[in-house]
PDB file of C-alpha atoms in Angstrom:
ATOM      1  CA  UNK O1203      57.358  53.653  34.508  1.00  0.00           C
ATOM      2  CA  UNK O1204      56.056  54.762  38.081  1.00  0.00           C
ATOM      3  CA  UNK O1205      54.397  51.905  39.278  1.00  0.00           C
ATOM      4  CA  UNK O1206      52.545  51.828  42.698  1.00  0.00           C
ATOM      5  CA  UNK O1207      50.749  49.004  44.127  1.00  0.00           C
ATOM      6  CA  UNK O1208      48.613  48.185  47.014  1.00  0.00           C
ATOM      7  CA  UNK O1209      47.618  45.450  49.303  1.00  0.00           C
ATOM      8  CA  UNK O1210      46.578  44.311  52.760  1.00  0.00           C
ATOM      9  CA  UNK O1211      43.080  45.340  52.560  1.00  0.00           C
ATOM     10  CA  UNK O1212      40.505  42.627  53.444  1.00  0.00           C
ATOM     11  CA  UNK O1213      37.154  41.983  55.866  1.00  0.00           C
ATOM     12  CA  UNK O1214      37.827  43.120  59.616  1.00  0.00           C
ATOM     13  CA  UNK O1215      35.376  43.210  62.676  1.00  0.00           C
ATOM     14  CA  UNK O1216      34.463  46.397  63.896  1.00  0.00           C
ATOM     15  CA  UNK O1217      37.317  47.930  66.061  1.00  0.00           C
ATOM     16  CA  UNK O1218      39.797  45.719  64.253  1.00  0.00           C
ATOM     17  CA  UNK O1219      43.355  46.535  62.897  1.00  0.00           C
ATOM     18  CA  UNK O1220      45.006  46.143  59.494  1.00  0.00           C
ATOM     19  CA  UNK O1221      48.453  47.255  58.077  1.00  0.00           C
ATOM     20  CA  UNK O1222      48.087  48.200  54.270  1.00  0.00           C
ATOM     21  CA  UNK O1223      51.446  48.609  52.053  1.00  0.00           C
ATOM     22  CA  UNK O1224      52.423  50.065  48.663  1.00  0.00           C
ATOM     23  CA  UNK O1225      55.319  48.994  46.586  1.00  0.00           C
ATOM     24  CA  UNK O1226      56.748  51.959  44.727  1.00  0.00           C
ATOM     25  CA  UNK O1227      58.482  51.099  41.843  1.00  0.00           C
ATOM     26  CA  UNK O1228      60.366  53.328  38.832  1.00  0.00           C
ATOM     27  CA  UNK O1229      61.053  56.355  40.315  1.00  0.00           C
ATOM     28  CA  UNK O1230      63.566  57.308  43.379  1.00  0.00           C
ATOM     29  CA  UNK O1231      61.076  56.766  46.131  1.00  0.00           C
ATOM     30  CA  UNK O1232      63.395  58.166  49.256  1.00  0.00           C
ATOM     31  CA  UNK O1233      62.841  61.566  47.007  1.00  0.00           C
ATOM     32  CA  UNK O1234      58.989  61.772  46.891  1.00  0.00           C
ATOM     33  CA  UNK O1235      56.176  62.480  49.223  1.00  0.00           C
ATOM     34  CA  UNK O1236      53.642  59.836  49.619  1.00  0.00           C
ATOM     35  CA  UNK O1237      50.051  59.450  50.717  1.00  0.00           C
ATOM     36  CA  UNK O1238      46.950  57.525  51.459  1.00  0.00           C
ATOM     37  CA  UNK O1239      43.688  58.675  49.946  1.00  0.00           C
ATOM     38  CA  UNK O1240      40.676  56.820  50.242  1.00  0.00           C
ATOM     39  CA  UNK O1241      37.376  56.570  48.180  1.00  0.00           C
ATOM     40  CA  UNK O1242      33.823  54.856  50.490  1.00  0.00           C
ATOM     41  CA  UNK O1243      30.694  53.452  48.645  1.00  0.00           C
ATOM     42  CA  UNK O1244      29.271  56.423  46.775  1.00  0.00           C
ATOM     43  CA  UNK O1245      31.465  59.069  47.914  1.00  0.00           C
ATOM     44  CA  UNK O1246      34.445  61.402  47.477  1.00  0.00           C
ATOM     45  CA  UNK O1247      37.701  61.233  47.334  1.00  0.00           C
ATOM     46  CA  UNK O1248      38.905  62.008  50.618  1.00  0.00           C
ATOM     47  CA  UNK O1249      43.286  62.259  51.421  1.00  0.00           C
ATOM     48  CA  UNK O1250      43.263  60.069  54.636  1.00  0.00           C
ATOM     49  CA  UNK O1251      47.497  61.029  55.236  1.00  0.00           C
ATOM     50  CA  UNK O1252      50.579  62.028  53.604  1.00  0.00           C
ATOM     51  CA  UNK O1253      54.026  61.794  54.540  1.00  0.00           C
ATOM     52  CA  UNK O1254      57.626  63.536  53.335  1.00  0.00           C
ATOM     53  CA  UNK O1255      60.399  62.076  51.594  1.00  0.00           C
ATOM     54  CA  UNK O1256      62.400  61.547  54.830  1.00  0.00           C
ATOM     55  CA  UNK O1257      59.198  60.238  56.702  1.00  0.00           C
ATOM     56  CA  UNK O1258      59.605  63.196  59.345  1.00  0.00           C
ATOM     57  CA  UNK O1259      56.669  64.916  58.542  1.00  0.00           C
ATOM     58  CA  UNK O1260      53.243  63.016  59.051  1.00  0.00           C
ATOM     59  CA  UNK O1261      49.670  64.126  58.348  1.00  0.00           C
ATOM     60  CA  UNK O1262      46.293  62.798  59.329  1.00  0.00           C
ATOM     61  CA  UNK O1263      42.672  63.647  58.016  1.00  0.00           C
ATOM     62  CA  UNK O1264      40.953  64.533  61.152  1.00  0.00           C
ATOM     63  CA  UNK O1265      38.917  61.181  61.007  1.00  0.00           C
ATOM     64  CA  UNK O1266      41.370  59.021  61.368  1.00  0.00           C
ATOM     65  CA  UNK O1267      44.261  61.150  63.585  1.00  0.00           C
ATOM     66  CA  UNK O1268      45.237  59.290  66.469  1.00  0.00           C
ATOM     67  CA  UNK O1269      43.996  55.632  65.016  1.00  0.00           C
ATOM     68  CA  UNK O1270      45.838  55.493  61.532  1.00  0.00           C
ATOM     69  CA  UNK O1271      49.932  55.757  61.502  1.00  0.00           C
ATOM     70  CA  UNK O1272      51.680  56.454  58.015  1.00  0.00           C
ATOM     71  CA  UNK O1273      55.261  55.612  57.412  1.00  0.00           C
ATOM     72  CA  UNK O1274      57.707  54.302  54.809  1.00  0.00           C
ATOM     73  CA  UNK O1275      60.808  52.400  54.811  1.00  0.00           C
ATOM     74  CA  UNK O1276      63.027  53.692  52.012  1.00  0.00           C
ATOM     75  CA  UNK O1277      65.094  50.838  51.715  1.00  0.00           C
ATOM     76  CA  UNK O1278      62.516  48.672  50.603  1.00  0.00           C
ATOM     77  CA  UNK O1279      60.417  51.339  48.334  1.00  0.00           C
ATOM     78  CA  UNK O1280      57.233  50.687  50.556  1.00  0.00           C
ATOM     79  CA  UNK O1281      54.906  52.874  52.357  1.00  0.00           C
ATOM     80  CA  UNK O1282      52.580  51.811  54.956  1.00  0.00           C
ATOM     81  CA  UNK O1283      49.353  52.608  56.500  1.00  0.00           C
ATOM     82  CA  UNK O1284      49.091  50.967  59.683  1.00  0.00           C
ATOM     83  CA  UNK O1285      44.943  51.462  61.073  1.00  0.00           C
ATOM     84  CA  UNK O1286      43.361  50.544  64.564  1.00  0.00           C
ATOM     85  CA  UNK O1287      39.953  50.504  65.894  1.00  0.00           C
ATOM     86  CA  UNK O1288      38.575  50.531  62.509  1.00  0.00           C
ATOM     87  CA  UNK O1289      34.821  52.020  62.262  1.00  0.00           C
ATOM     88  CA  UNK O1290      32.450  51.439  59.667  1.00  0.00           C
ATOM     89  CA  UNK O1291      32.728  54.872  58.028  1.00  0.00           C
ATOM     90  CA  UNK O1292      36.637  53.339  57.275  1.00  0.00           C
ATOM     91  CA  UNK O1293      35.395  50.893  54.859  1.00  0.00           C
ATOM     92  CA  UNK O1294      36.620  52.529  51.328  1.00  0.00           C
ATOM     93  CA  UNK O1295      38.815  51.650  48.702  1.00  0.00           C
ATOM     94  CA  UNK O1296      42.353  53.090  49.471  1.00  0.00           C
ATOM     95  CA  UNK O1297      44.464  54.574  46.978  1.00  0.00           C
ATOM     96  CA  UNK O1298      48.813  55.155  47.311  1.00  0.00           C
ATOM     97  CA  UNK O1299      49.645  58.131  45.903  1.00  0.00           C
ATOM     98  CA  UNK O1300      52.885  59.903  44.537  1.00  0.00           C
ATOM     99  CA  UNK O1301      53.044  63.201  45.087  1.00  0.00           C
ATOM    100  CA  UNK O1302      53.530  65.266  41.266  1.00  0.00           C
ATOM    101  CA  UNK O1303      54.644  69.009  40.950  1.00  0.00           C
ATOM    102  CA  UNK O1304      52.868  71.490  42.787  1.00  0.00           C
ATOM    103  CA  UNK O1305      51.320  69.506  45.635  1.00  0.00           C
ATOM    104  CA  UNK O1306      49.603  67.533  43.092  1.00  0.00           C
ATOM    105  CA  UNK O1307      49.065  63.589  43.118  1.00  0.00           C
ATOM    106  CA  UNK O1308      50.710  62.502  39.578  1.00  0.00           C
ATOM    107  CA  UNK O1309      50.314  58.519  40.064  1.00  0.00           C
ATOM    108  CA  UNK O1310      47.759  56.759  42.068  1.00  0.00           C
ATOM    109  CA  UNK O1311      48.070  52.817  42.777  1.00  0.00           C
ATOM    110  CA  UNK O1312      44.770  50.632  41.468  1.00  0.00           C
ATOM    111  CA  UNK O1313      43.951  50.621  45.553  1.00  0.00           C
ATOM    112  CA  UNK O1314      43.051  48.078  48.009  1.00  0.00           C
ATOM    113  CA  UNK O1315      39.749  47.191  49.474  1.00  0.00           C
ATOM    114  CA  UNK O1316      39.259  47.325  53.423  1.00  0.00           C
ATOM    115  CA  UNK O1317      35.641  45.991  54.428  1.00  0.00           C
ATOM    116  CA  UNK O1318      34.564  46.711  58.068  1.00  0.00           C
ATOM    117  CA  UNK O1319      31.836  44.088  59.405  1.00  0.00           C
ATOM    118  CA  UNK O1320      29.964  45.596  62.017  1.00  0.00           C
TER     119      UNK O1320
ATOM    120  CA  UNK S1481      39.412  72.808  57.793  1.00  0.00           C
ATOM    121  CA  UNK S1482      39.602  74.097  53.949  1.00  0.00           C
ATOM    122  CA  UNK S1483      36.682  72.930  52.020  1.00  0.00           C
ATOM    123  CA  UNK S1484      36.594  72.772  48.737  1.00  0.00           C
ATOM    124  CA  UNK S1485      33.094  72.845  46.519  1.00  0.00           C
ATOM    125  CA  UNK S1486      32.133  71.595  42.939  1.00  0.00           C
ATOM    126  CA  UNK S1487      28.284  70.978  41.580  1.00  0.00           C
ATOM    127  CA  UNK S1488      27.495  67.362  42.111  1.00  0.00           C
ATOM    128  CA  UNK S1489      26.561  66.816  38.492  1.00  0.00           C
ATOM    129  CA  UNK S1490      27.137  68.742  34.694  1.00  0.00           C
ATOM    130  CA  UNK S1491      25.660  67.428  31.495  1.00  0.00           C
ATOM    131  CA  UNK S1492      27.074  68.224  28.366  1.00  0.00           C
ATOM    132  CA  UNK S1493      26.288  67.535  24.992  1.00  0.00           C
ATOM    133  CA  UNK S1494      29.240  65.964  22.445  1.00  0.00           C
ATOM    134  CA  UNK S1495      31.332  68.704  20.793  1.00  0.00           C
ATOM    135  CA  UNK S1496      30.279  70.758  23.292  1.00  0.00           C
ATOM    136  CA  UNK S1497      31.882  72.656  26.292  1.00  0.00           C
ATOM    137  CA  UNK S1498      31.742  71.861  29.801  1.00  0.00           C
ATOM    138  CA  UNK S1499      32.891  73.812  32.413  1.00  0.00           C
ATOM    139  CA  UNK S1500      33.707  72.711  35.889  1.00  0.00           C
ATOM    140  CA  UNK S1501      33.908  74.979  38.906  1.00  0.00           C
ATOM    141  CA  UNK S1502      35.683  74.757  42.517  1.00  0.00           C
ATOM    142  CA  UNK S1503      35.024  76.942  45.104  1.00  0.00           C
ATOM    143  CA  UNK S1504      37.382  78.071  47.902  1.00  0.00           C
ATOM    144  CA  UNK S1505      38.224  80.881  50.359  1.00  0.00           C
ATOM    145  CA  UNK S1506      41.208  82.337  48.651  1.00  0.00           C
ATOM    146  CA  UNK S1507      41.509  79.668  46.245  1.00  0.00           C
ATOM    147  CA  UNK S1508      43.288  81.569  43.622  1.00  0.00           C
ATOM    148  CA  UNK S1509      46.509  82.017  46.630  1.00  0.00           C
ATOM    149  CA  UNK S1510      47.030  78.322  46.058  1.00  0.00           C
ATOM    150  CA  UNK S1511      47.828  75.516  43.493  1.00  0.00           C
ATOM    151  CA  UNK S1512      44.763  74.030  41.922  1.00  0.00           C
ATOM    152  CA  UNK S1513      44.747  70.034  40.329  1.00  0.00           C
ATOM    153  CA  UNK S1514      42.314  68.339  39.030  1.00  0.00           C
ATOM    154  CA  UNK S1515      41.428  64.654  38.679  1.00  0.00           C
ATOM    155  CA  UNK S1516      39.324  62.594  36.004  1.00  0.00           C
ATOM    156  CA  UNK S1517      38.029  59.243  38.094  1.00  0.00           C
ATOM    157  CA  UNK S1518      36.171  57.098  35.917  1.00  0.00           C
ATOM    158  CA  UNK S1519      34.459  53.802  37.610  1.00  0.00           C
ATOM    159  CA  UNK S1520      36.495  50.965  38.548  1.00  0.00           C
ATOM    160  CA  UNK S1521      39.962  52.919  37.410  1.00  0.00           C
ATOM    161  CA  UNK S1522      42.214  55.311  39.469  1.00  0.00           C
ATOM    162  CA  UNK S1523      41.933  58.717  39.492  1.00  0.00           C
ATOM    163  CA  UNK S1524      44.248  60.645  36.519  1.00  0.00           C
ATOM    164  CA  UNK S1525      45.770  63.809  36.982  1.00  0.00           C
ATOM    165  CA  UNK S1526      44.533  65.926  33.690  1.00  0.00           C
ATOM    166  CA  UNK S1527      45.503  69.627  35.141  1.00  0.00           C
ATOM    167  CA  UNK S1528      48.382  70.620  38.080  1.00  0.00           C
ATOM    168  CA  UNK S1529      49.416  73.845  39.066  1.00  0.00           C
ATOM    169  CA  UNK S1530      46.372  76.016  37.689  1.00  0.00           C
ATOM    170  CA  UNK S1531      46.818  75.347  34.080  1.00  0.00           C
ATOM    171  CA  UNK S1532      49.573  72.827  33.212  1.00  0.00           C
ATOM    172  CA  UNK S1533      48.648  69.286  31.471  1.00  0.00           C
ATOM    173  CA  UNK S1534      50.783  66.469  32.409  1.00  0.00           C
ATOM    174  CA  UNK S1535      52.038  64.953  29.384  1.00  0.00           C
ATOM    175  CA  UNK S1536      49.545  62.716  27.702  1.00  0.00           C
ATOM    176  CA  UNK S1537      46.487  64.490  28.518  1.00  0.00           C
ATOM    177  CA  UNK S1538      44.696  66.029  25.736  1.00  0.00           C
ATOM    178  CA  UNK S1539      44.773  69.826  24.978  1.00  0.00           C
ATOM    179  CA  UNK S1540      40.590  69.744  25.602  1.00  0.00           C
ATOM    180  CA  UNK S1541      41.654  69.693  28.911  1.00  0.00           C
ATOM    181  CA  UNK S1542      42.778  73.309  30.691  1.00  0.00           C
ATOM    182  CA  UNK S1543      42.146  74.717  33.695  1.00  0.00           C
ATOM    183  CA  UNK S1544      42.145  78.580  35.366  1.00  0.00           C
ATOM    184  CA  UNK S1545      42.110  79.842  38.891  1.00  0.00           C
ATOM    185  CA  UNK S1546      41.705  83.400  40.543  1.00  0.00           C
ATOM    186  CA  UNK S1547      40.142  84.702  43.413  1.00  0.00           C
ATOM    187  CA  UNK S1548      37.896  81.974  45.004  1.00  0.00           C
ATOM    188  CA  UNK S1549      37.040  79.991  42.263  1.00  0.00           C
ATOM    189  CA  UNK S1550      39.084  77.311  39.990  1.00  0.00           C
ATOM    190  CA  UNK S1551      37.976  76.123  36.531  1.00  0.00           C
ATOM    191  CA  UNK S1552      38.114  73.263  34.799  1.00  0.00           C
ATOM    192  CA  UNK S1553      37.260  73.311  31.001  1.00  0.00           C
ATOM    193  CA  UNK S1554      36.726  70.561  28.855  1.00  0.00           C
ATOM    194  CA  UNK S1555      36.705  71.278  25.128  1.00  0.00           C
ATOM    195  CA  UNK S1556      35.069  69.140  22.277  1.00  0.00           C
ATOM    196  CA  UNK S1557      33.969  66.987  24.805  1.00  0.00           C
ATOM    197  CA  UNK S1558      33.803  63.022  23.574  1.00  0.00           C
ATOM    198  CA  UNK S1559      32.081  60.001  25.472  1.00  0.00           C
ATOM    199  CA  UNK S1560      35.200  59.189  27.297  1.00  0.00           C
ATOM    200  CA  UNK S1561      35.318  62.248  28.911  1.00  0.00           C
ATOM    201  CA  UNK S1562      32.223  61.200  31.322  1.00  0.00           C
ATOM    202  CA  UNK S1563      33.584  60.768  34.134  1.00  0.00           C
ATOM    203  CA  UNK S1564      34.031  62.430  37.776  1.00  0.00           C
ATOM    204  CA  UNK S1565      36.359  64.977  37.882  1.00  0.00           C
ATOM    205  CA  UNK S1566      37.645  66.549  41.019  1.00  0.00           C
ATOM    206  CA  UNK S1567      39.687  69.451  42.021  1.00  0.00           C
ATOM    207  CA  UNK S1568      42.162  69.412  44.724  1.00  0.00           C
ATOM    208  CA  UNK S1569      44.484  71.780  46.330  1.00  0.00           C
ATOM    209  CA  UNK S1570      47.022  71.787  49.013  1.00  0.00           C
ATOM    210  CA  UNK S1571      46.448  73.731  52.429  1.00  0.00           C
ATOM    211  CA  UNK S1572      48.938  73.954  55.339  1.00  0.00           C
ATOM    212  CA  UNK S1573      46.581  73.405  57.896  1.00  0.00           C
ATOM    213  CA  UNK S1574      44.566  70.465  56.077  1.00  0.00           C
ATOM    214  CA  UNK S1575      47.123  69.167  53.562  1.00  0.00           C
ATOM    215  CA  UNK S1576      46.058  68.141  50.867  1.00  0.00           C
ATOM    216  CA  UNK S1577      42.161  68.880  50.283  1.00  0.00           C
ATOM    217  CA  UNK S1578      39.539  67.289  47.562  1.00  0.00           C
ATOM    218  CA  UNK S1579      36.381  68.635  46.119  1.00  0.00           C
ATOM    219  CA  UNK S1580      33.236  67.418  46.409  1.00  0.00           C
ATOM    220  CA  UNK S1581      33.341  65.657  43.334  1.00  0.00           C
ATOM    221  CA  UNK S1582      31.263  66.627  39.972  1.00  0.00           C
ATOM    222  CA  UNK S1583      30.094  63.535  37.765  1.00  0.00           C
ATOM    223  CA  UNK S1584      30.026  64.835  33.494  1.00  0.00           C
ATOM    224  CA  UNK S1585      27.869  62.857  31.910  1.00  0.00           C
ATOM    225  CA  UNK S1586      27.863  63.177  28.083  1.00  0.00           C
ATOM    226  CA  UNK S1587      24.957  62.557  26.130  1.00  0.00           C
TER     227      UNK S1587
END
């Protein structure tokens, strides 16, 4: 059973950094593509960054390019989201997601909560 | 960027038919998906790749997509099925892309 599951989140000051993970577990994680999406108070889902199999190919929402840094260490099943100079508009619920068949998420994590305090 | 657009809200009736749309330039060159996100769960996958239901999801749930606009069709719908629903695709120069989000409320 795919299992994927989140932490790290928590309250940070404005401008603040935090390093969220994601366990994978029960399915060959070196062979799937990963990603972050996240979900703010009252809104959409929005895909915040993805990353290959290999970790060689990165990308970033717009919003958060240059601030947020995806990777993955396939020895230990985990991908990361590292995020700097956090803004308020970053407070959301973020999701870890396998990537299905045809560029489709298959298995989302329950998420982790990151709280910006301005 | 590649935007993708759905009606914020649908009511439907139970036993009745509601139909989802998503809007997109060229949408029907590229793989639809489509999510059910109920509160406080994660989002399910319910259709990939146009029309295909991962296994366990009912066969209410089917999907279509052609020129700009992608479908989502639930039949018989039940209580459970309120929800929001979202349809996704993958573009090369934004990755992968969300809807707006549509929330089906039965009643």
């Amino acid at each position: 059973e795919v299992q994927l599951v989140e932490s790290g989140g928590g309250l940070v000051d404005r401008g603040g950094s935090l390093k969220l993970s994601c366990a994978a577990s029960g399915f060959t994680f070196s062979a799937s593509a990963m990603g972050w999406v996240r979900q703010a108070p009252g809104k959409g889902l929005e895909s915040v960054s993805a990353i290959n199999a290999a970790g060689t190919t990165t990308f970033y929402a717009d919003s958060v390019r240059g601030r947020f840094t995806i990777s993955r260490d396939n020895d230990k099943n985990t991908l990361y989201l590292e995020m700097n100079t956090l803004k308020a508009e970053d407070a959301a619920l973020y999701y870890c997601a396998k990537e299905g068949s045809s560029w489709s998420y298959g298995h989302w994590g329950l998420g982790t909560l990151v709280s910006v305090s301005s | 960027s590649y935007e993708l657009t759905q009606p914020p809200s649908l009511s439907v009736s139970p036993g009745q038919t509601a139909t989802i749309s998503c809007s997109g330039d060229n949408l029907g060159n590229k793989y639809a998906s489509w999510y059910q996100h109920r509160p406080g769960q994660s989002p399910v996958l319910v259709i990939y790749h146009d029309s295909r239901r991962p296994s366990g999801v009912p066969e209410r749930f089917s999907g279509s997509n052609s020129g700009n606009t992608a479908i989502l069709t639930i039949s018989e719908t039940q209580a459970l099925d309120e929800a929001d629903y979202y349809c996704q695709t993958w573009d090369s120069s934004s990755n992968y892309v969300f809807g707006t989000g549509t929330k089906v409320t039965v009643l």
